[in-house]
CSV table of C-alpha atoms (C1' of nucleotides) in Angstrom, one decimal:
chain,number,residue,atom,x,y,z
A,368,MET,CA,39.7,70.8,-205.0
A,369,THR,CA,37.4,68.6,-203.1
A,370,ALA,CA,36.7,64.9,-202.6
A,371,LYS,CA,36.2,63.4,-206.0
A,372,ARG,CA,35.6,60.1,-204.2
A,373,SER,CA,38.0,58.3,-206.5
A,374,GLY,CA,38.0,55.5,-204.0
A,375,ALA,CA,41.0,54.5,-201.9
A,376,ARG,CA,43.4,52.8,-204.3
A,377,SER,CA,44.6,49.5,-202.9
A,378,LYS,CA,48.2,49.8,-203.9
A,379,ARG,CA,49.4,48.9,-200.4
A,380,PRO,CA,53.1,49.0,-199.8
A,381,GLN,CA,53.2,45.5,-198.1
A,382,ARG,CA,56.6,45.5,-196.5
A,383,ILE,CA,56.0,44.2,-193.1
A,384,SER,CA,58.9,42.5,-191.4
A,385,GLN,CA,57.6,39.7,-189.1
A,386,TRP,CA,58.7,41.2,-185.8
A,387,SER,CA,59.1,44.9,-186.2
A,388,GLN,CA,55.4,45.3,-186.4
A,389,PRO,CA,54.3,45.0,-182.8
A,390,ALA,CA,51.1,42.9,-183.5
A,391,GLN,CA,49.1,46.1,-183.6
A,392,GLU,CA,47.4,46.7,-186.9
A,393,PRO,CA,48.1,43.9,-189.3
A,394,ARG,CA,46.4,45.7,-192.2
A,395,SER,CA,48.9,47.9,-194.0
A,396,GLU,CA,47.3,51.2,-194.8
A,397,PRO,CA,47.4,52.9,-198.2
A,398,PRO,CA,49.0,56.3,-198.1
A,399,LEU,CA,47.1,59.2,-196.6
A,400,SER,CA,45.3,61.4,-199.1
A,401,ARG,CA,42.6,64.0,-199.1
A,402,GLU,CA,40.2,61.6,-200.6
A,403,ARG,CA,40.8,58.9,-198.0
A,404,ILE,CA,40.5,61.4,-195.2
A,405,VAL,CA,37.2,62.7,-196.5
A,406,ALA,CA,35.8,59.3,-197.2
A,407,THR,CA,36.7,58.1,-193.7
A,408,ALA,CA,35.3,61.2,-192.2
A,409,ALA,CA,32.0,60.5,-193.8
A,410,GLU,CA,32.1,57.0,-192.4
A,411,LEU,CA,32.8,58.3,-189.0
A,412,LEU,CA,30.0,60.8,-189.3
A,413,ASP,CA,27.6,58.2,-190.5
A,414,ALA,CA,28.5,56.0,-187.5
A,415,HIS,CA,28.7,58.5,-184.7
A,416,GLY,CA,27.2,61.8,-185.8
A,417,VAL,CA,28.7,65.3,-185.9
A,418,ASP,CA,30.0,65.1,-182.3
A,419,GLY,CA,31.6,61.8,-183.0
A,420,LEU,CA,34.0,63.2,-185.6
A,421,THR,CA,37.3,63.9,-184.0
A,422,MET,CA,40.6,64.6,-185.6
A,423,ARG,CA,42.1,62.0,-183.2
A,424,ARG,CA,39.5,59.3,-184.0
A,425,LEU,CA,39.8,60.1,-187.7
A,426,ALA,CA,43.6,59.6,-187.6
A,427,ASP,CA,43.1,56.4,-185.6
A,428,ARG,CA,40.8,54.9,-188.2
A,429,LEU,CA,43.2,55.9,-190.9
A,430,GLY,CA,46.1,54.4,-189.1
A,431,SER,CA,48.1,57.6,-189.0
A,432,GLY,CA,49.2,60.1,-186.4
A,433,VAL,CA,46.8,63.0,-185.8
A,434,MET,CA,49.1,65.6,-187.1
A,435,SER,CA,49.6,63.9,-190.4
A,436,LEU,CA,46.0,64.9,-191.3
A,437,TYR,CA,47.1,68.5,-191.2
A,438,TRP,CA,49.3,68.1,-194.2
A,439,HIS,CA,46.3,67.3,-196.4
A,440,VAL,CA,43.7,69.4,-194.7
A,441,ASP,CA,43.6,72.9,-193.3
A,442,ASN,CA,41.7,72.1,-190.1
A,443,LYS,CA,38.6,70.4,-188.8
A,444,GLU,CA,36.3,73.0,-190.5
A,445,ASP,CA,37.9,72.0,-193.7
A,446,VAL,CA,37.1,68.3,-193.1
A,447,PHE,CA,33.4,69.2,-192.5
A,448,ASP,CA,33.2,71.3,-195.6
A,449,LEU,CA,34.7,68.5,-197.7
A,450,ALA,CA,32.5,65.9,-196.2
A,451,LEU,CA,29.4,67.9,-196.8
A,452,ASP,CA,30.2,68.4,-200.4
A,453,ALA,CA,31.3,64.8,-200.9
A,454,VAL,CA,27.8,63.6,-200.0
A,455,LEU,CA,26.2,65.8,-202.6
A,456,GLU,CA,27.8,64.5,-205.7
A,457,TYR,CA,25.1,64.3,-208.4
A,458,ARG,CA,24.8,61.2,-210.4
A,459,GLY,CA,21.8,62.2,-212.5
A,460,SER,CA,20.9,61.3,-216.0
A,461,PRO,CA,24.3,61.9,-217.7
A,462,GLN,CA,23.0,63.4,-221.0
A,463,THR,CA,19.7,65.1,-220.3
A,464,VAL,CA,17.7,65.0,-223.4
A,465,GLN,CA,15.9,68.2,-224.1
A,466,SER,CA,12.9,67.1,-222.2
A,467,GLN,CA,9.6,68.9,-222.3
A,468,ASP,CA,8.8,68.0,-218.7
A,469,TRP,CA,10.9,70.6,-216.9
A,470,ARG,CA,8.7,70.3,-213.8
A,471,GLY,CA,9.3,66.6,-213.6
A,472,GLU,CA,13.1,67.2,-214.0
A,473,VAL,CA,13.1,69.8,-211.2
A,474,VAL,CA,11.1,67.7,-208.9
A,475,HIS,CA,13.4,64.7,-209.5
A,476,MET,CA,16.6,66.8,-209.0
A,477,LEU,CA,15.3,68.2,-205.7
A,478,GLU,CA,14.0,65.0,-204.4
A,479,ASP,CA,17.4,63.5,-205.1
A,480,TRP,CA,19.1,66.4,-203.4
A,481,ARG,CA,17.0,65.8,-200.3
A,482,ALA,CA,17.4,62.1,-200.4
A,483,SER,CA,21.2,62.3,-200.7
A,484,MET,CA,21.3,64.4,-197.6
A,485,LEU,CA,18.9,62.3,-195.6
A,486,ARG,CA,21.1,59.3,-196.3
A,487,HIS,CA,23.7,61.1,-194.2
A,488,PRO,CA,21.6,63.1,-191.7
A,489,TRP,CA,24.7,64.9,-190.3
A,490,SER,CA,25.0,66.7,-193.6
A,491,ALA,CA,21.8,68.6,-192.8
A,492,SER,CA,23.1,69.9,-189.5
A,493,LEU,CA,26.4,70.9,-191.3
A,494,LEU,CA,24.6,73.1,-193.8
A,495,PRO,CA,24.6,76.4,-191.8
A,496,ARG,CA,27.7,78.4,-192.4
A,497,ARG,CA,29.3,76.0,-194.8
A,498,ALA,CA,30.8,77.0,-198.1
A,499,LEU,CA,29.4,76.1,-201.4
A,500,GLY,CA,31.5,73.2,-202.7
A,501,PRO,CA,31.8,72.2,-206.3
A,502,ASN,CA,29.1,69.5,-206.1
A,503,ILE,CA,26.6,71.9,-204.6
A,504,LEU,CA,27.4,74.5,-207.2
A,505,SER,CA,27.0,71.8,-209.9
A,506,ARG,CA,23.5,71.0,-208.6
A,507,LEU,CA,22.7,74.7,-208.5
A,508,GLU,CA,23.9,75.1,-212.1
A,509,LEU,CA,21.8,72.3,-213.3
A,510,LEU,CA,18.8,73.7,-211.6
A,511,SER,CA,19.4,77.1,-213.1
A,512,LYS,CA,19.8,75.7,-216.5
A,513,THR,CA,16.6,73.7,-216.3
A,514,LEU,CA,14.6,76.7,-215.1
A,515,SER,CA,16.1,78.9,-217.7
A,516,ARG,CA,15.2,76.5,-220.4
A,517,ALA,CA,11.7,76.2,-219.0
A,518,GLY,CA,11.2,79.9,-219.7
A,519,VAL,CA,12.0,81.6,-216.4
A,520,ALA,CA,13.3,85.0,-217.3
A,521,ASP,CA,16.8,85.9,-216.1
A,522,ALA,CA,15.4,88.6,-214.0
A,523,ASP,CA,13.4,86.1,-212.0
A,524,LEU,CA,15.9,83.3,-212.0
A,525,ASN,CA,17.7,84.2,-208.8
A,526,VAL,CA,14.4,84.4,-206.8
A,527,ALA,CA,13.3,81.1,-208.3
A,528,ILE,CA,16.6,79.3,-207.5
A,529,TRP,CA,16.9,80.6,-204.0
A,530,SER,CA,13.2,79.8,-203.2
A,531,LEU,CA,13.7,76.2,-204.3
A,532,TRP,CA,17.0,76.0,-202.4
A,533,ASN,CA,15.5,77.4,-199.3
A,534,TYR,CA,12.6,75.1,-199.4
A,535,VAL,CA,14.7,72.0,-200.0
A,536,MET,CA,17.3,72.9,-197.3
A,537,GLY,CA,14.6,73.8,-194.8
A,538,ALA,CA,12.7,70.6,-195.5
A,539,THR,CA,15.9,68.5,-195.2
A,540,ILE,CA,17.1,70.0,-192.0
A,541,THR,CA,13.7,69.7,-190.4
A,542,ARG,CA,13.2,66.2,-191.5
A,543,ALA,CA,16.7,65.2,-190.3
A,544,GLY,CA,16.1,66.9,-187.0
A,545,PHE,CA,12.8,65.1,-186.5
A,546,ASP,CA,14.2,61.7,-187.2
A,547,LEU,CA,14.3,61.0,-183.6
A,548,SER,CA,13.8,58.0,-181.5
A,549,ASP,CA,10.2,56.9,-180.7
A,550,ASP,CA,10.8,58.0,-177.2
A,551,ASP,CA,11.3,61.6,-178.3
A,552,ARG,CA,8.2,61.4,-180.4
A,553,ALA,CA,6.1,60.1,-177.5
A,554,ALA,CA,7.5,62.8,-175.3
A,555,ALA,CA,6.6,65.5,-177.8
A,556,GLN,CA,3.2,64.0,-178.2
A,557,LYS,CA,2.7,64.0,-174.4
A,558,ARG,CA,3.8,67.6,-174.0
A,559,LEU,CA,1.4,68.6,-176.7
A,560,GLU,CA,-1.5,66.7,-175.2
A,561,HIS,CA,-0.9,68.4,-171.9
A,562,LEU,CA,-0.7,71.8,-173.6
A,563,SER,CA,-3.5,71.3,-176.1
A,564,GLU,CA,-5.3,74.3,-174.7
A,565,ARG,CA,-2.3,76.4,-175.6
A,566,TYR,CA,-1.7,75.0,-179.1
A,567,PRO,CA,-5.2,73.9,-180.1
A,568,THR,CA,-4.7,74.2,-183.9
A,569,ILE,CA,-1.5,72.3,-183.9
A,570,GLU,CA,-3.1,69.7,-181.8
A,571,ARG,CA,-6.2,69.5,-184.0
A,572,CYS,CA,-4.3,68.9,-187.2
A,573,ARG,CA,-1.7,66.7,-185.5
A,574,LEU,CA,1.1,68.7,-187.0
A,575,LEU,CA,3.8,66.9,-185.0
A,576,LEU,CA,2.5,63.5,-185.5
A,577,ASP,CA,2.1,63.5,-189.3
A,578,ASP,CA,4.9,61.4,-190.6
A,579,ASP,CA,4.3,61.5,-194.3
A,580,TRP,CA,7.4,63.6,-194.8
A,581,ASP,CA,8.0,62.5,-198.4
A,582,GLY,CA,4.4,63.3,-199.4
A,583,ALA,CA,4.5,66.7,-197.7
A,584,PHE,CA,7.7,67.5,-199.3
A,585,ARG,CA,6.4,66.7,-202.8
A,586,LYS,CA,3.1,68.5,-202.3
A,587,GLY,CA,4.7,71.7,-200.9
A,588,LEU,CA,7.2,71.6,-203.7
A,589,GLY,CA,4.3,71.4,-206.1
A,590,PHE,CA,2.7,74.5,-204.6
A,591,LEU,CA,6.0,76.4,-204.8
A,592,LEU,CA,6.5,75.4,-208.5
A,593,ASP,CA,2.9,76.5,-209.2
A,594,GLY,CA,3.8,79.9,-208.0
A,595,LEU,CA,7.2,80.0,-209.8
A,596,SER,CA,6.0,78.8,-213.1
A,597,PRO,CA,6.5,81.2,-216.0
A,598,LYS,CA,3.1,82.6,-217.0
B,927,MET,CA,9.6,75.3,-168.8
B,928,THR,CA,11.9,77.6,-170.7
B,929,ALA,CA,13.3,81.0,-170.6
B,930,LYS,CA,10.4,83.4,-170.1
B,931,ARG,CA,12.8,86.3,-170.1
B,932,SER,CA,11.4,87.6,-166.9
B,933,GLY,CA,14.5,89.8,-166.6
B,934,ALA,CA,17.1,89.3,-163.9
B,935,ARG,CA,15.5,90.6,-160.7
B,936,SER,CA,17.9,92.9,-158.9
B,937,LYS,CA,17.3,91.7,-155.4
B,938,ARG,CA,21.0,91.4,-154.8
B,939,PRO,CA,22.1,90.1,-151.5
B,940,GLN,CA,24.6,92.9,-150.8
B,941,ARG,CA,26.5,91.5,-147.8
B,942,ILE,CA,30.1,92.1,-148.6
B,943,SER,CA,32.5,92.6,-145.8
B,944,GLN,CA,35.2,95.0,-146.7
B,945,TRP,CA,38.2,92.7,-146.7
B,946,SER,CA,36.8,89.2,-147.3
B,947,GLN,CA,36.2,90.2,-150.9
B,948,PRO,CA,39.7,90.0,-152.4
B,949,ALA,CA,39.2,93.0,-154.7
B,950,GLN,CA,38.1,90.7,-157.5
B,951,GLU,CA,34.7,91.4,-158.7
B,952,PRO,CA,33.2,94.5,-156.9
B,953,ARG,CA,29.8,93.9,-158.6
B,954,SER,CA,27.7,91.7,-156.4
B,955,GLU,CA,25.8,89.3,-158.6
B,956,PRO,CA,22.2,88.5,-158.3
B,957,PRO,CA,21.5,84.9,-157.6
B,958,LEU,CA,21.9,82.4,-160.4
B,959,SER,CA,18.7,81.4,-162.2
B,960,ARG,CA,17.7,79.7,-165.4
B,961,GLU,CA,16.6,83.1,-166.8
B,962,ARG,CA,19.9,84.8,-166.1
B,963,ILE,CA,21.8,81.9,-167.5
B,964,VAL,CA,19.9,81.9,-170.7
B,965,ALA,CA,20.1,85.7,-171.1
B,966,THR,CA,23.8,85.7,-170.5
B,967,ALA,CA,24.3,82.8,-172.9
B,968,ALA,CA,22.5,84.8,-175.6
B,969,GLU,CA,24.8,87.7,-174.9
B,970,LEU,CA,27.8,85.5,-175.2
B,971,LEU,CA,26.5,84.0,-178.5
B,972,ASP,CA,25.9,87.4,-179.9
B,973,ALA,CA,29.4,88.5,-179.0
B,974,HIS,CA,31.4,85.4,-179.9
B,975,GLY,CA,29.2,83.0,-182.0
B,976,VAL,CA,28.4,79.4,-181.4
B,977,ASP,CA,32.0,78.3,-180.8
B,978,GLY,CA,32.4,81.1,-178.3
B,979,LEU,CA,29.9,79.8,-175.9
B,980,THR,CA,31.6,77.7,-173.2
B,981,MET,CA,30.2,76.6,-169.9
B,982,ARG,CA,33.3,78.0,-168.3
B,983,ARG,CA,33.0,81.4,-169.9
B,984,LEU,CA,29.3,81.5,-169.2
B,985,ALA,CA,30.0,80.8,-165.5
B,986,ASP,CA,32.7,83.5,-165.5
B,987,ARG,CA,30.4,86.1,-166.9
B,988,LEU,CA,27.8,85.2,-164.4
B,989,GLY,CA,30.3,85.4,-161.5
B,990,SER,CA,29.8,81.8,-160.4
B,991,GLY,CA,31.6,78.5,-160.5
B,992,VAL,CA,31.2,76.4,-163.6
B,993,MET,CA,29.4,73.6,-161.9
B,994,SER,CA,26.8,75.9,-160.3
B,995,LEU,CA,25.3,76.1,-163.8
B,996,TYR,CA,24.4,72.5,-163.7
B,997,TRP,CA,22.0,72.9,-160.9
B,998,HIS,CA,19.8,75.0,-163.2
B,999,VAL,CA,20.5,73.4,-166.5
B,1000,ASP,CA,20.9,69.9,-167.7
B,1001,ASN,CA,23.9,70.4,-169.9
B,1002,LYS,CA,25.3,72.5,-172.7
B,1003,GLU,CA,22.7,71.2,-175.1
B,1004,ASP,CA,20.0,72.4,-172.8
B,1005,VAL,CA,21.6,75.9,-172.8
B,1006,PHE,CA,21.5,75.9,-176.6
B,1007,ASP,CA,17.9,74.8,-176.7
B,1008,LEU,CA,16.8,77.5,-174.3
B,1009,ALA,CA,18.8,80.2,-176.0
B,1010,LEU,CA,17.3,79.4,-179.4
B,1011,ASP,CA,13.8,79.5,-178.1
B,1012,ALA,CA,14.4,82.7,-176.1
B,1013,VAL,CA,15.3,84.6,-179.2
B,1014,LEU,CA,12.0,83.6,-180.8
B,1015,GLU,CA,9.6,85.1,-178.4
B,1016,TYR,CA,6.8,86.7,-180.5
B,1017,ARG,CA,5.7,90.2,-179.7
B,1018,GLY,CA,3.1,90.5,-182.3
B,1019,SER,CA,-0.1,92.4,-182.3
B,1020,PRO,CA,-1.6,91.3,-179.0
B,1021,GLN,CA,-5.2,91.0,-179.9
B,1022,THR,CA,-5.4,90.3,-183.6
B,1023,VAL,CA,-8.6,91.6,-185.0
B,1024,GLN,CA,-10.3,89.3,-187.4
B,1025,SER,CA,-8.5,90.8,-190.3
B,1026,GLN,CA,-9.5,90.2,-193.9
B,1027,ASP,CA,-5.9,90.4,-195.0
B,1028,TRP,CA,-4.7,86.9,-194.0
B,1029,ARG,CA,-1.9,87.1,-196.6
B,1030,GLY,CA,-0.5,90.2,-195.1
B,1031,GLU,CA,-0.7,88.7,-191.7
B,1032,VAL,CA,1.2,85.6,-192.7
B,1033,VAL,CA,3.9,87.6,-194.5
B,1034,HIS,CA,4.3,89.9,-191.5
B,1035,MET,CA,4.6,86.9,-189.1
B,1036,LEU,CA,7.2,85.2,-191.2
B,1037,GLU,CA,9.2,88.3,-191.9
B,1038,ASP,CA,9.3,88.8,-188.2
B,1039,TRP,CA,10.4,85.3,-187.6
B,1040,ARG,CA,13.2,85.6,-190.1
B,1041,ALA,CA,14.2,89.0,-188.7
B,1042,SER,CA,14.3,87.8,-185.1
B,1043,MET,CA,16.7,85.0,-186.1
B,1044,LEU,CA,18.9,87.2,-188.2
B,1045,ARG,CA,19.3,89.6,-185.3
B,1046,HIS,CA,21.1,86.7,-183.6
B,1047,PRO,CA,22.7,84.8,-186.5
B,1048,TRP,CA,23.9,82.0,-184.3
B,1049,SER,CA,20.2,81.0,-183.9
B,1050,ALA,CA,20.1,79.9,-187.5
B,1051,SER,CA,23.0,77.5,-187.1
B,1052,LEU,CA,21.4,76.2,-184.0
B,1053,LEU,CA,18.2,75.2,-185.7
B,1054,PRO,CA,19.1,71.7,-186.9
B,1055,ARG,CA,18.4,69.0,-184.3
B,1056,ARG,CA,17.0,71.4,-181.8
B,1057,ALA,CA,13.7,70.8,-180.0
B,1058,LEU,CA,10.6,72.8,-180.5
B,1059,GLY,CA,10.5,75.2,-177.6
B,1060,PRO,CA,7.3,77.0,-176.4
B,1061,ASN,CA,8.0,80.1,-178.4
B,1062,ILE,CA,8.5,78.3,-181.6
B,1063,LEU,CA,5.3,76.3,-180.9
B,1064,SER,CA,3.4,79.6,-180.3
B,1065,ARG,CA,4.5,80.9,-183.6
B,1066,LEU,CA,3.5,77.7,-185.3
B,1067,GLU,CA,0.1,77.8,-183.6
B,1068,LEU,CA,-0.5,81.4,-184.7
B,1069,LEU,CA,0.5,80.6,-188.2
B,1070,SER,CA,-1.9,77.6,-188.2
B,1071,LYS,CA,-4.8,79.6,-186.8
B,1072,THR,CA,-4.3,82.3,-189.4
B,1073,LEU,CA,-4.2,79.8,-192.3
B,1074,SER,CA,-7.1,77.9,-191.0
B,1075,ARG,CA,-9.2,81.1,-190.7
B,1076,ALA,CA,-8.2,82.0,-194.2
B,1077,GLY,CA,-9.9,78.9,-195.4
B,1078,VAL,CA,-7.2,76.3,-195.7
B,1079,ALA,CA,-8.8,72.9,-195.1
B,1080,ASP,CA,-7.5,70.9,-192.2
B,1081,ALA,CA,-6.4,68.2,-194.6
B,1082,ASP,CA,-4.1,70.6,-196.3
B,1083,LEU,CA,-3.0,72.5,-193.2
B,1084,ASN,CA,0.0,70.4,-192.3
B,1085,VAL,CA,1.5,70.7,-195.8
B,1086,ALA,CA,0.9,74.4,-195.8
B,1087,ILE,CA,2.5,74.9,-192.4
B,1088,TRP,CA,5.5,72.8,-193.1
B,1089,SER,CA,6.1,74.4,-196.5
B,1090,LEU,CA,6.1,77.8,-195.0
B,1091,TRP,CA,8.3,76.7,-192.1
B,1092,ASN,CA,10.7,75.0,-194.5
B,1093,TYR,CA,10.9,78.1,-196.7
B,1094,VAL,CA,11.5,80.4,-193.7
B,1095,MET,CA,14.1,78.2,-192.1
B,1096,GLY,CA,16.0,77.6,-195.3
B,1097,ALA,CA,16.0,81.3,-196.1
B,1098,THR,CA,17.2,82.2,-192.7
B,1099,ILE,CA,19.9,79.7,-192.5
B,1100,THR,CA,21.2,80.5,-195.9
B,1101,ARG,CA,21.1,84.2,-195.3
B,1102,ALA,CA,22.9,83.9,-192.0
B,1103,GLY,CA,25.5,81.7,-193.6
B,1104,PHE,CA,26.1,84.1,-196.4
B,1105,ASP,CA,26.5,87.0,-194.1
B,1106,LEU,CA,30.2,86.8,-194.4
B,1107,SER,CA,33.0,89.2,-194.7
B,1108,ASP,CA,33.6,91.0,-197.9
B,1109,ASP,CA,36.8,89.0,-198.3
B,1110,ASP,CA,34.8,85.8,-198.5
B,1111,ARG,CA,32.4,87.4,-201.0
B,1112,ALA,CA,35.3,88.5,-203.1
B,1113,ALA,CA,36.9,85.0,-202.9
B,1114,ALA,CA,33.6,83.4,-204.0
B,1115,GLN,CA,33.3,85.8,-206.8
B,1116,LYS,CA,36.8,85.1,-208.0
B,1117,ARG,CA,36.3,81.3,-207.8
B,1118,LEU,CA,33.2,81.7,-209.9
B,1119,GLU,CA,34.8,83.9,-212.5
B,1120,HIS,CA,37.6,81.4,-212.9
B,1121,LEU,CA,35.1,78.6,-213.2
B,1122,SER,CA,32.5,80.4,-215.3
B,1123,GLU,CA,32.7,77.8,-218.0
B,1124,ARG,CA,31.7,75.2,-215.5
B,1125,TYR,CA,28.8,77.2,-214.0
B,1126,PRO,CA,27.7,79.4,-216.8
B,1127,THR,CA,24.1,80.0,-215.8
B,1128,ILE,CA,25.0,80.8,-212.2
B,1129,GLU,CA,27.6,83.2,-213.5
B,1130,ARG,CA,25.2,84.8,-216.0
B,1131,CYS,CA,22.5,85.6,-213.5
B,1132,ARG,CA,25.1,86.5,-210.8
B,1133,LEU,CA,23.4,84.2,-208.3
B,1134,LEU,CA,26.1,84.6,-205.7
B,1135,LEU,CA,26.4,88.3,-206.0
B,1136,ASP,CA,22.7,89.3,-205.7
B,1137,ASP,CA,22.4,90.8,-202.2
B,1138,ASP,CA,18.8,91.8,-202.2
B,1139,TRP,CA,18.0,89.1,-199.6
B,1140,ASP,CA,15.0,90.8,-198.2
B,1141,GLY,CA,13.4,91.3,-201.6
B,1142,ALA,CA,14.1,87.8,-202.7
B,1143,PHE,CA,12.6,86.4,-199.5
B,1144,ARG,CA,9.5,88.4,-199.9
B,1145,LYS,CA,9.1,87.5,-203.6
B,1146,GLY,CA,9.6,83.8,-203.1
B,1147,LEU,CA,7.2,83.8,-200.1
B,1148,GLY,CA,4.7,85.4,-202.4
B,1149,PHE,CA,5.1,82.7,-204.9
B,1150,LEU,CA,4.7,80.0,-202.3
B,1151,LEU,CA,1.6,81.7,-200.9
B,1152,ASP,CA,0.2,81.9,-204.4
B,1153,GLY,CA,0.5,78.1,-204.6
B,1154,LEU,CA,-0.9,77.5,-201.1
B,1155,SER,CA,-3.9,79.8,-201.4
B,1156,PRO,CA,-7.2,78.1,-200.9
B,1157,LYS,CA,-9.0,77.9,-204.3
C,577,DA,C1',57.1,66.0,-199.7
C,578,DC,C1',55.2,63.8,-196.2
C,579,DC,C1',54.7,62.3,-191.4
C,580,DT,C1',55.4,62.4,-186.2
C,581,DG,C1',55.2,63.0,-180.8
C,582,DA,C1',55.3,66.1,-177.2
C,583,DA,C1',53.2,70.0,-175.4
C,584,DC,C1',49.8,73.8,-174.8
C,585,DA,C1',45.6,75.7,-173.8
C,586,DC,C1',41.6,74.5,-173.6
C,587,DC,C1',36.9,71.6,-173.3
C,588,DG,C1',32.1,69.2,-170.7
C,589,DT,C1',30.9,66.7,-167.0
C,590,DT,C1',31.3,63.4,-162.6
C,591,DC,C1',31.8,63.3,-158.0
C,592,DA,C1',32.1,64.0,-153.3
C,593,DA,C1',31.7,67.7,-150.5
C,594,DG,C1',30.4,72.0,-148.5
C,595,DT,C1',26.5,75.5,-146.7
D,597,DA,C1',18.1,73.9,-152.0
D,598,DC,C1',21.9,75.7,-153.9
D,599,DC,C1',26.9,76.1,-154.9
D,600,DT,C1',31.9,74.6,-155.1
D,601,DG,C1',36.9,72.8,-156.5
D,602,DA,C1',39.4,69.0,-157.9
D,603,DA,C1',39.8,65.7,-161.1
D,604,DC,C1',38.9,62.9,-165.4
D,605,DA,C1',38.9,62.1,-170.0
D,606,DC,C1',39.0,64.2,-173.5
D,607,DC,C1',39.6,68.2,-177.4
D,608,DG,C1',42.1,71.1,-181.8
D,609,DT,C1',46.3,72.9,-183.1
D,610,DT,C1',51.4,74.8,-182.8
D,611,DC,C1',55.9,73.6,-183.1
D,612,DA,C1',60.2,71.7,-183.8
D,613,DA,C1',61.8,67.7,-185.6
D,614,DG,C1',62.3,63.6,-188.2
D,615,DT,C1',62.6,60.9,-193.1
DNA sequence: ACCTGAACACCGTTCAAGT
DNA sequence: ACCTGAACACCGTTCAAGT
């Protein structure tokens, strides 16, 4: 259904006659597969960002013709969907013991969620309008189960889940977007200085200069969980 | 600096000789301007979505050559940045009286923020990696001022602001993304039914079918504000 | 079942030039 | 100061065909 990241198997065919291969690509490629396509797409996205992913480049890197991709994949949108979900595979504690510390569990899960996406910043900018892949659904399921066990009533569960989801997605997108060059930072700073009479409060609390993103994420999540906690 | 939405002035030149105009576009266009470009871009985005905005189509609709746009605008990215900020102009209560109900004020501001973006769903998908335009900064400034007046200490202000921002942006992006056709909804539903043994909790609380987005937004925001309230 | 090249209908932007 | 057309180096995808 989606990239299971089974790793490209290295069962390479290896039948190269000495001269028929025109000294182009000595490495013989394993056969094309959905998994290889998605993994390579993620590499390309890591290296060149969202705009750097091109069906032609993807095919190039896979050593195939462009149109070969379309046998395994519907279209470029499909590649994006699969790449996003692939990055979100959850490798949490395999057998969660019935812990008493549900808050700690939730915080851990959501910090991992955010960290997984920030490792591949393009995933944040892919979030809008993308479908919920199986890995995302798994994470949502685990979150739901934990909250439910913690005593959140079914009637409140949806609000709790969406609130946490919203918070995490907003934080991740924002953080990924602000992970700019120092030049950009300096420019923003300069603009703010110049306009400090227009945005005095922002200027005073140095909103745009605070770079303790991780701390702010944890603290705000704490506040949200305070509000969500079953009474 | 950015689109002030001053409205296209209608000081149209009006010097059309009867035959030199080859019966193409009878309407004589007002001169090109940053404002007109941004306003027209927003129209195009409303009508055809993010992928529907093309420099060529934009120029067409403005009755100019493509390259004329580049005199007023750096590039396509620039157009996106300007369009996003243009949609976020805040027309709130002009002279806020020193209200006692800071919570009500914050809720109103953030609901308006979300509503403004949902009126133009493309704005949500434009959020990642976009710069903070003057209208966004104004909204952040107003939010900061209100929280500060409400008694949030400067030391906690950044966390409070970013938490609320994250929540609103996450909620807006999610909601805009889920505003799909009924077909998509039905498909998601079907997939979930089929996989209900894999995602039992999600299935049980009908997470993906609950469509009281506004209510969920308000409730979750309430929880977050509970946590953020100065003690 | 899987892969391919040619072709189509587009893109954003550079450049050298016009007024 | 403002606008332009031609040209460049790309795109994603259809199609008819190959093995």
